[in-house]
Amino acid sequence: MSYFLETLFGGLMSGMMYALIGLGFVLIFKASGVFNFAQGAMVLVAALSMARFSAWLPQWLGFESMLLANILAFIVSAILMILFAIAIERLVLRHLVNQEATALLMATLGISYFLDGFGQTLFGSAMYTIDVGMPKDPLFVMENVFEGGILLSLEDLTAAVIAAALVATLALFFQFTPTGRALRAVADDHQAAQSIGIPLNRIWVIVWAVAGVVALVAGIIWGSKFGVSFTLSTAALRALPVVILGGLTSVPGAIIGGLIIGVGEKLSEAYLGPFLGGGIENWFAYVLALVFLLFRPQGLFGEKIIDRV
C-alpha cells in the first residue's frame, strides 16, 4: 500500500507540472483559437533568462545575496517575457487579425524557431542551473500508519503547490474578471469581439504576457530539477496529451488532464512495466491522447463544436 501511495503522490506532483505547461497552450488558444507551438520555446527562453540573470546580476551590481539575485532575476525575466509579448503582437499578430487559423498556426511555428535561435544568441547554448532554494531533501510521512512511512520529494511537493496556486489564480481570472471574459469572447469570434469594442490587440498582448509569465514559472521549476538546456523546449511535447485530455479551451481541464497523465504514467510504469517491459511512461500519455482524439476529440472539458449546415 505504501508503494502505491508513493507512486500516486509522485504522479500527482508530476501532473501539476504538466498542467502548468499545458496551461500556456490553453491561454493562447482561448485568446486566438490557435494552438501555440511556441510555448516550449517560451519555457526555454524564460528558464535561460532566469538562469543567466541570477548569475550576472550579482556580478554587475556587486552583491552576494542569492535570494536578492533570484528576486531580481525573476523580475527581469518577467519583464523580458512581457516585452516578447508586445513584440509578437506588434510585429506578427497585429497583421494577422481576422486571418485564417492556419496563418496564425504557422506564425507560432515561426515564433518558436525564432525564440530558440534568439535564446541561444542571447544567453549561450551551455547547460545552466537554476537554484531558487527549493528543498531537495526527502520527506517521510505517515510513519505511524505504514512501516517506514511514505517517501515524498519536498522539491516536487513545493513545485506542485506553486503550480496549483498559479493555475487556481488564472482560473479565477478567466471566470470572474472583465479581462478574462473579454479573452473568452475574443477566442469565440474575433470580428464579433471587435464589433462590441473589445480591443483585440491589447487582449493578445495581455494573454501572451500571461503565458510568458506562466512559461517562466514552469521553466524555473523544471530548470531547478533538471537543469536548463535547449532540450527543455521539448518539455512542452509532454504537455500535448494534457490539453488533448482536458480540452484546449478549459483551464480546469488542464489541471485534471495533467493529474490524469501524471498519475497514469507513474502507475502504468510501476505496475505494468514489469510485464510489458520498461518505457511505458514515455508513451502512455500519447496512447491515451490518441484514444481521446478518436472518441472525444474536444477533451473532457472542451466545448463541443457543432457546425450547422
mmCIF file of C-alpha atoms in Angstrom:
data_model
loop_
_atom_site.group_PDB
_atom_site.id
_atom_site.type_symbol
_atom_site.label_atom_id
_atom_site.label_comp_id
_atom_site.label_asym_id
_atom_site.label_seq_id
_atom_site.Cartn_x
_atom_site.Cartn_y
_atom_site.Cartn_z
ATOM 1 C CA MET A 1 0.000 0.000 0.000
ATOM 2 C CA SER A 2 2.810 2.416 0.849
ATOM 3 C CA TYR A 3 4.420 1.787 -2.566
ATOM 4 C CA PHE A 4 1.114 2.528 -4.286
ATOM 5 C CA LEU A 5 0.685 5.778 -2.346
ATOM 6 C CA GLU A 6 4.266 6.858 -3.095
ATOM 7 C CA THR A 7 3.671 6.231 -6.785
ATOM 8 C CA LEU A 8 0.320 8.004 -6.653
ATOM 9 C CA PHE A 9 1.730 11.078 -4.935
ATOM 10 C CA GLY A 10 4.643 11.145 -7.351
ATOM 11 C CA GLY A 11 2.197 11.058 -10.257
ATOM 12 C CA LEU A 12 0.159 13.908 -8.763
ATOM 13 C CA MET A 13 3.297 16.027 -8.386
ATOM 14 C CA SER A 14 4.329 15.364 -11.992
ATOM 15 C CA GLY A 15 0.769 16.000 -13.128
ATOM 16 C CA MET A 16 0.752 19.506 -11.671
ATOM 17 C CA MET A 17 3.920 20.296 -13.613
ATOM 18 C CA TYR A 18 2.348 19.016 -16.830
ATOM 19 C CA ALA A 19 -0.727 21.113 -16.063
ATOM 20 C CA LEU A 20 1.428 24.208 -15.654
ATOM 21 C CA ILE A 21 2.961 23.817 -19.106
ATOM 22 C CA GLY A 22 -0.355 22.825 -20.641
ATOM 23 C CA LEU A 23 -1.861 25.981 -19.192
ATOM 24 C CA GLY A 24 0.256 28.056 -21.559
ATOM 25 C CA PHE A 25 -1.312 26.271 -24.533
ATOM 26 C CA VAL A 26 -4.805 26.850 -23.135
ATOM 27 C CA LEU A 27 -4.210 30.566 -22.541
ATOM 28 C CA ILE A 28 -3.138 31.263 -26.115
ATOM 29 C CA PHE A 29 -5.848 29.056 -27.598
ATOM 30 C CA LYS A 30 -8.561 30.772 -25.561
ATOM 31 C CA ALA A 31 -7.460 34.167 -26.883
ATOM 32 C CA SER A 32 -6.761 33.329 -30.516
ATOM 33 C CA GLY A 33 -8.266 29.933 -31.235
ATOM 34 C CA VAL A 34 -4.837 28.749 -32.381
ATOM 35 C CA PHE A 35 -2.551 26.094 -30.928
ATOM 36 C CA ASN A 36 0.676 27.810 -29.836
ATOM 37 C CA PHE A 37 3.666 25.767 -30.979
ATOM 38 C CA ALA A 38 5.944 28.425 -29.477
ATOM 39 C CA GLN A 39 5.063 27.522 -25.872
ATOM 40 C CA GLY A 40 8.031 25.174 -25.474
ATOM 41 C CA ALA A 41 10.402 27.845 -26.797
ATOM 42 C CA MET A 42 8.879 30.349 -24.366
ATOM 43 C CA VAL A 43 9.593 27.985 -21.458
ATOM 44 C CA LEU A 44 13.169 27.593 -22.684
ATOM 45 C CA VAL A 45 13.870 31.319 -23.119
ATOM 46 C CA ALA A 46 12.282 32.129 -19.743
ATOM 47 C CA ALA A 47 14.386 29.483 -17.980
ATOM 48 C CA LEU A 48 17.559 30.625 -19.742
ATOM 49 C CA SER A 49 16.845 34.221 -18.760
ATOM 50 C CA MET A 50 16.319 33.260 -15.115
ATOM 51 C CA ALA A 51 19.476 31.135 -15.018
ATOM 52 C CA ARG A 52 21.738 33.714 -16.647
ATOM 53 C CA PHE A 53 20.448 36.845 -14.927
ATOM 54 C CA SER A 54 20.644 35.194 -11.494
ATOM 55 C CA ALA A 55 24.355 34.672 -12.233
ATOM 56 C CA TRP A 56 25.001 38.002 -13.980
ATOM 57 C CA LEU A 57 23.215 40.447 -11.680
ATOM 58 C CA PRO A 58 25.396 39.817 -8.571
ATOM 59 C CA GLN A 59 28.493 40.465 -10.717
ATOM 60 C CA TRP A 60 27.053 43.597 -12.310
ATOM 61 C CA LEU A 61 25.593 45.109 -9.134
ATOM 62 C CA GLY A 62 28.230 43.857 -6.683
ATOM 63 C CA PHE A 63 26.217 41.884 -4.107
ATOM 64 C CA GLU A 64 26.329 38.276 -2.905
ATOM 65 C CA SER A 65 22.781 37.580 -1.718
ATOM 66 C CA MET A 66 21.378 34.635 -3.679
ATOM 67 C CA LEU A 67 17.842 35.476 -2.615
ATOM 68 C CA LEU A 68 18.127 39.019 -3.928
ATOM 69 C CA ALA A 69 19.701 37.718 -7.150
ATOM 70 C CA ASN A 70 16.788 35.330 -7.706
ATOM 71 C CA ILE A 71 14.168 38.005 -6.996
ATOM 72 C CA LEU A 72 15.780 40.491 -9.369
ATOM 73 C CA ALA A 73 16.338 37.804 -12.000
ATOM 74 C CA PHE A 74 12.666 36.806 -11.809
ATOM 75 C CA ILE A 75 11.567 40.441 -12.240
ATOM 76 C CA VAL A 76 13.928 40.995 -15.175
ATOM 77 C CA SER A 77 12.875 37.702 -16.795
ATOM 78 C CA ALA A 78 9.177 38.526 -16.359
ATOM 79 C CA ILE A 79 9.745 41.942 -17.965
ATOM 80 C CA LEU A 80 11.601 40.223 -20.815
ATOM 81 C CA MET A 81 8.685 37.855 -21.429
ATOM 82 C CA ILE A 82 6.252 40.794 -21.410
ATOM 83 C CA LEU A 83 8.443 42.619 -23.937
ATOM 84 C CA PHE A 84 8.402 39.478 -26.086
ATOM 85 C CA ALA A 85 4.605 39.501 -25.873
ATOM 86 C CA ILE A 86 4.445 43.125 -27.008
ATOM 87 C CA ALA A 87 6.884 42.469 -29.853
ATOM 88 C CA ILE A 88 4.949 39.389 -31.006
ATOM 89 C CA GLU A 89 1.706 41.360 -31.082
ATOM 90 C CA ARG A 90 3.200 44.383 -32.851
ATOM 91 C CA LEU A 91 5.292 42.512 -35.412
ATOM 92 C CA VAL A 92 3.233 39.357 -36.058
ATOM 93 C CA LEU A 93 -0.275 39.074 -34.628
ATOM 94 C CA ARG A 94 -1.434 42.599 -35.495
ATOM 95 C CA HIS A 95 -1.005 41.788 -39.169
ATOM 96 C CA LEU A 96 -2.975 38.545 -38.920
ATOM 97 C CA VAL A 97 -6.218 39.817 -37.417
ATOM 98 C CA ASN A 98 -9.230 38.001 -38.923
ATOM 99 C CA GLN A 99 -6.965 35.761 -40.980
ATOM 100 C CA GLU A 100 -7.356 32.008 -41.301
ATOM 101 C CA ALA A 101 -6.341 29.909 -38.304
ATOM 102 C CA THR A 102 -3.677 28.239 -40.453
ATOM 103 C CA ALA A 103 -1.859 31.572 -40.827
ATOM 104 C CA LEU A 104 -1.775 32.064 -37.065
ATOM 105 C CA LEU A 105 -0.642 28.481 -36.561
ATOM 106 C CA MET A 106 2.278 28.928 -38.943
ATOM 107 C CA ALA A 107 3.096 32.208 -37.208
ATOM 108 C CA THR A 108 3.501 30.393 -33.884
ATOM 109 C CA LEU A 109 5.847 27.915 -35.582
ATOM 110 C CA GLY A 110 7.950 30.803 -36.859
ATOM 111 C CA ILE A 111 7.958 32.425 -33.418
ATOM 112 C CA SER A 112 9.105 29.114 -31.908
ATOM 113 C CA TYR A 113 12.117 28.807 -34.200
ATOM 114 C CA PHE A 114 12.990 32.463 -33.701
ATOM 115 C CA LEU A 115 12.890 32.176 -29.899
ATOM 116 C CA ASP A 116 15.038 29.037 -29.984
ATOM 117 C CA GLY A 117 17.693 30.798 -32.049
ATOM 118 C CA PHE A 118 17.444 34.142 -30.275
ATOM 119 C CA GLY A 119 17.735 32.466 -26.878
ATOM 120 C CA GLN A 120 20.924 30.733 -27.957
ATOM 121 C CA THR A 121 22.336 34.012 -29.333
ATOM 122 C CA LEU A 122 21.438 35.969 -26.209
ATOM 123 C CA PHE A 123 22.258 33.520 -23.438
ATOM 124 C CA GLY A 124 24.537 30.886 -24.969
ATOM 125 C CA SER A 125 23.976 27.190 -25.513
ATOM 126 C CA ALA A 126 25.673 25.652 -22.463
ATOM 127 C CA MET A 127 23.927 23.704 -19.704
ATOM 128 C CA TYR A 128 22.865 26.018 -16.877
ATOM 129 C CA THR A 129 21.413 25.525 -13.415
ATOM 130 C CA ILE A 130 18.723 27.382 -11.505
ATOM 131 C CA ASP A 131 18.912 27.448 -7.715
ATOM 132 C CA VAL A 132 15.918 29.155 -6.142
ATOM 133 C CA GLY A 133 16.300 27.405 -2.807
ATOM 134 C CA MET A 134 13.694 24.693 -3.354
ATOM 135 C CA PRO A 135 14.182 21.939 -0.737
ATOM 136 C CA LYS A 136 15.668 18.774 -2.175
ATOM 137 C CA ASP A 137 15.649 16.533 0.903
ATOM 138 C CA PRO A 138 13.160 13.654 1.043
ATOM 139 C CA LEU A 139 10.227 13.751 3.435
ATOM 140 C CA PHE A 140 8.780 10.736 5.249
ATOM 141 C CA VAL A 141 5.097 10.918 6.190
ATOM 142 C CA MET A 142 2.535 8.527 7.731
ATOM 143 C CA GLU A 143 5.265 6.635 9.567
ATOM 144 C CA ASN A 144 2.734 5.589 12.215
ATOM 145 C CA VAL A 145 0.468 4.055 9.557
ATOM 146 C CA PHE A 146 2.966 2.272 7.283
ATOM 147 C CA GLU A 147 6.246 0.707 8.252
ATOM 148 C CA GLY A 148 9.000 3.095 7.176
ATOM 149 C CA GLY A 149 6.453 5.714 6.150
ATOM 150 C CA ILE A 150 5.827 7.101 2.674
ATOM 151 C CA LEU A 151 8.694 8.835 0.895
ATOM 152 C CA LEU A 152 7.856 12.168 -0.734
ATOM 153 C CA SER A 153 10.051 14.658 -2.543
ATOM 154 C CA LEU A 154 9.907 18.078 -0.883
ATOM 155 C CA GLU A 155 11.018 19.642 -4.167
ATOM 156 C CA ASP A 156 8.158 18.019 -6.074
ATOM 157 C CA LEU A 157 5.703 18.964 -3.332
ATOM 158 C CA THR A 158 6.834 22.607 -3.359
ATOM 159 C CA ALA A 159 6.653 22.738 -7.155
ATOM 160 C CA ALA A 160 3.153 21.231 -7.113
ATOM 161 C CA VAL A 161 1.919 23.795 -4.561
ATOM 162 C CA ILE A 162 3.324 26.665 -6.661
ATOM 163 C CA ALA A 163 1.799 25.249 -9.838
ATOM 164 C CA ALA A 164 -1.569 24.665 -8.163
ATOM 165 C CA ALA A 165 -1.661 28.235 -6.803
ATOM 166 C CA LEU A 166 -0.853 29.702 -10.214
ATOM 167 C CA VAL A 167 -3.402 27.537 -12.014
ATOM 168 C CA ALA A 168 -6.109 28.422 -9.473
ATOM 169 C CA THR A 169 -5.334 32.140 -9.800
ATOM 170 C CA LEU A 170 -5.615 32.025 -13.577
ATOM 171 C CA ALA A 171 -8.830 30.001 -13.443
ATOM 172 C CA LEU A 172 -10.378 32.688 -11.221
ATOM 173 C CA PHE A 173 -9.008 35.385 -13.520
ATOM 174 C CA PHE A 174 -10.745 33.887 -16.559
ATOM 175 C CA GLN A 175 -14.037 33.334 -14.789
ATOM 176 C CA PHE A 176 -14.535 36.471 -12.709
ATOM 177 C CA THR A 177 -12.681 39.417 -14.299
ATOM 178 C CA PRO A 178 -13.767 41.609 -17.229
ATOM 179 C CA THR A 179 -10.454 40.924 -18.971
ATOM 180 C CA GLY A 180 -10.954 37.186 -18.586
ATOM 181 C CA ARG A 181 -14.421 37.400 -20.117
ATOM 182 C CA ALA A 182 -13.007 39.513 -22.934
ATOM 183 C CA LEU A 183 -10.414 36.817 -23.586
ATOM 184 C CA ARG A 184 -13.143 34.215 -23.936
ATOM 185 C CA ALA A 185 -15.094 36.478 -26.274
ATOM 186 C CA VAL A 186 -12.052 37.010 -28.488
ATOM 187 C CA ALA A 187 -11.500 33.262 -28.677
ATOM 188 C CA ASP A 188 -15.084 32.687 -29.812
ATOM 189 C CA ASP A 189 -15.101 35.274 -32.617
ATOM 190 C CA HIS A 190 -12.505 37.949 -33.408
ATOM 191 C CA GLN A 191 -14.822 40.086 -35.509
ATOM 192 C CA ALA A 192 -17.736 39.912 -33.065
ATOM 193 C CA ALA A 193 -15.420 40.833 -30.171
ATOM 194 C CA GLN A 194 -14.112 43.838 -32.090
ATOM 195 C CA SER A 195 -17.638 44.925 -33.016
ATOM 196 C CA ILE A 196 -18.601 45.322 -29.341
ATOM 197 C CA GLY A 197 -15.491 47.336 -28.531
ATOM 198 C CA ILE A 198 -13.058 44.720 -27.240
ATOM 199 C CA PRO A 199 -9.520 45.839 -28.216
ATOM 200 C CA LEU A 200 -8.149 42.714 -29.860
ATOM 201 C CA ASN A 201 -4.529 43.904 -29.947
ATOM 202 C CA ARG A 202 -4.471 44.701 -26.224
ATOM 203 C CA ILE A 203 -6.097 41.374 -25.370
ATOM 204 C CA TRP A 204 -3.450 39.482 -27.335
ATOM 205 C CA VAL A 205 -0.649 41.365 -25.558
ATOM 206 C CA ILE A 206 -2.176 40.500 -22.188
ATOM 207 C CA VAL A 207 -2.643 36.811 -22.923
ATOM 208 C CA TRP A 208 0.830 36.351 -24.434
ATOM 209 C CA ALA A 209 2.335 38.202 -21.464
ATOM 210 C CA VAL A 210 0.460 35.974 -19.012
ATOM 211 C CA ALA A 211 1.502 32.886 -20.981
ATOM 212 C CA GLY A 212 5.087 34.166 -20.832
ATOM 213 C CA VAL A 213 4.962 34.504 -17.044
ATOM 214 C CA VAL A 214 3.462 31.006 -16.791
ATOM 215 C CA ALA A 215 6.294 29.755 -19.010
ATOM 216 C CA LEU A 216 8.761 31.488 -16.674
ATOM 217 C CA VAL A 217 7.382 29.722 -13.590
ATOM 218 C CA ALA A 218 7.382 26.383 -15.431
ATOM 219 C CA GLY A 219 10.929 26.987 -16.688
ATOM 220 C CA ILE A 220 12.187 27.820 -13.189
ATOM 221 C CA ILE A 221 10.703 24.671 -11.682
ATOM 222 C CA TRP A 222 11.873 22.376 -14.492
ATOM 223 C CA GLY A 223 15.271 24.084 -14.581
ATOM 224 C CA SER A 224 15.670 23.722 -10.831
ATOM 225 C CA LYS A 225 15.017 19.980 -11.083
ATOM 226 C CA PHE A 226 16.761 19.016 -14.314
ATOM 227 C CA GLY A 227 18.917 21.969 -15.364
ATOM 228 C CA VAL A 228 18.431 24.306 -18.311
ATOM 229 C CA SER A 229 19.460 23.226 -21.793
ATOM 230 C CA PHE A 230 17.953 23.523 -25.232
ATOM 231 C CA THR A 231 16.209 20.182 -24.797
ATOM 232 C CA LEU A 232 13.903 21.978 -22.360
ATOM 233 C CA SER A 233 11.826 23.242 -25.276
ATOM 234 C CA THR A 234 10.741 19.643 -25.904
ATOM 235 C CA ALA A 235 9.187 19.543 -22.423
ATOM 236 C CA ALA A 236 6.148 21.164 -23.980
ATOM 237 C CA LEU A 237 5.614 17.991 -26.011
ATOM 238 C CA ARG A 238 4.875 16.194 -22.735
ATOM 239 C CA ALA A 239 2.005 18.613 -22.190
ATOM 240 C CA LEU A 240 0.290 17.926 -25.512
ATOM 241 C CA PRO A 241 -1.679 14.927 -24.181
ATOM 242 C CA VAL A 242 -2.674 17.069 -21.194
ATOM 243 C CA VAL A 243 -4.501 19.654 -23.295
ATOM 244 C CA ILE A 244 -5.997 16.930 -25.510
ATOM 245 C CA LEU A 245 -7.476 15.213 -22.465
ATOM 246 C CA GLY A 246 -8.583 18.341 -20.640
ATOM 247 C CA GLY A 247 -9.704 20.346 -23.649
ATOM 248 C CA LEU A 248 -7.936 23.213 -25.357
ATOM 249 C CA THR A 249 -10.411 25.776 -24.054
ATOM 250 C CA SER A 250 -10.551 24.748 -20.400
ATOM 251 C CA VAL A 251 -8.233 25.972 -17.642
ATOM 252 C CA PRO A 252 -9.673 23.462 -15.118
ATOM 253 C CA GLY A 253 -9.303 20.846 -17.856
ATOM 254 C CA ALA A 254 -5.553 21.499 -17.941
ATOM 255 C CA ILE A 255 -5.424 20.665 -14.239
ATOM 256 C CA ILE A 256 -7.467 17.479 -14.486
ATOM 257 C CA GLY A 257 -5.693 16.392 -17.667
ATOM 258 C CA GLY A 258 -2.292 16.967 -16.078
ATOM 259 C CA LEU A 259 -3.203 14.943 -12.989
ATOM 260 C CA ILE A 260 -4.599 12.084 -15.081
ATOM 261 C CA ILE A 261 -1.479 11.961 -17.238
ATOM 262 C CA GLY A 262 0.911 12.247 -14.302
ATOM 263 C CA VAL A 263 -0.772 9.532 -12.232
ATOM 264 C CA GLY A 264 -1.354 7.306 -15.263
ATOM 265 C CA GLU A 265 2.301 7.451 -16.302
ATOM 266 C CA LYS A 266 3.615 6.577 -12.852
ATOM 267 C CA LEU A 267 1.138 3.797 -12.108
ATOM 268 C CA SER A 268 1.482 2.202 -15.535
ATOM 269 C CA GLU A 269 5.264 2.202 -15.284
ATOM 270 C CA ALA A 270 5.171 0.782 -11.765
ATOM 271 C CA TYR A 271 2.567 -1.935 -12.267
ATOM 272 C CA LEU A 272 2.556 -2.701 -15.994
ATOM 273 C CA GLY A 273 6.236 -2.104 -16.648
ATOM 274 C CA PRO A 274 7.410 -5.418 -15.141
ATOM 275 C CA PHE A 275 5.071 -7.318 -17.502
ATOM 276 C CA LEU A 276 5.261 -5.239 -20.680
ATOM 277 C CA GLY A 277 8.817 -4.002 -20.422
ATOM 278 C CA GLY A 278 10.163 -0.580 -19.494
ATOM 279 C CA GLY A 279 9.425 2.712 -21.158
ATOM 280 C CA ILE A 280 5.651 2.697 -20.679
ATOM 281 C CA GLU A 281 5.926 6.089 -19.001
ATOM 282 C CA ASN A 282 7.243 7.541 -22.277
ATOM 283 C CA TRP A 283 4.301 6.546 -24.472
ATOM 284 C CA PHE A 284 1.362 6.027 -22.122
ATOM 285 C CA ALA A 285 0.164 9.652 -22.341
ATOM 286 C CA TYR A 286 0.224 9.697 -26.133
ATOM 287 C CA VAL A 287 -1.757 6.472 -26.452
ATOM 288 C CA LEU A 288 -4.344 7.831 -24.033
ATOM 289 C CA ALA A 289 -4.480 11.088 -26.024
ATOM 290 C CA LEU A 290 -4.989 9.104 -29.238
ATOM 291 C CA VAL A 291 -7.959 7.294 -27.687
ATOM 292 C CA PHE A 292 -9.482 10.640 -26.731
ATOM 293 C CA LEU A 293 -8.933 12.016 -30.235
ATOM 294 C CA LEU A 294 -10.817 9.053 -31.650
ATOM 295 C CA PHE A 295 -13.786 9.081 -29.283
ATOM 296 C CA ARG A 296 -13.919 12.537 -27.637
ATOM 297 C CA PRO A 297 -11.753 14.975 -29.617
ATOM 298 C CA GLN A 298 -12.918 18.018 -27.640
ATOM 299 C CA GLY A 299 -11.486 16.543 -24.427
ATOM 300 C CA LEU A 300 -13.122 16.113 -21.031
ATOM 301 C CA PHE A 301 -13.994 19.778 -20.526
ATOM 302 C CA GLY A 302 -13.631 21.231 -24.009
ATOM 303 C CA GLU A 303 -16.501 22.808 -25.851
ATOM 304 C CA LYS A 304 -18.195 20.574 -28.398
ATOM 305 C CA ILE A 305 -18.233 22.278 -31.786
ATOM 306 C CA ILE A 306 -21.481 21.948 -33.728
ATOM 307 C CA ASP A 307 -21.491 23.042 -37.358
ATOM 308 C CA ARG A 308 -24.880 23.957 -38.752
ATOM 309 C CA VAL A 309 -25.285 23.339 -42.477
#
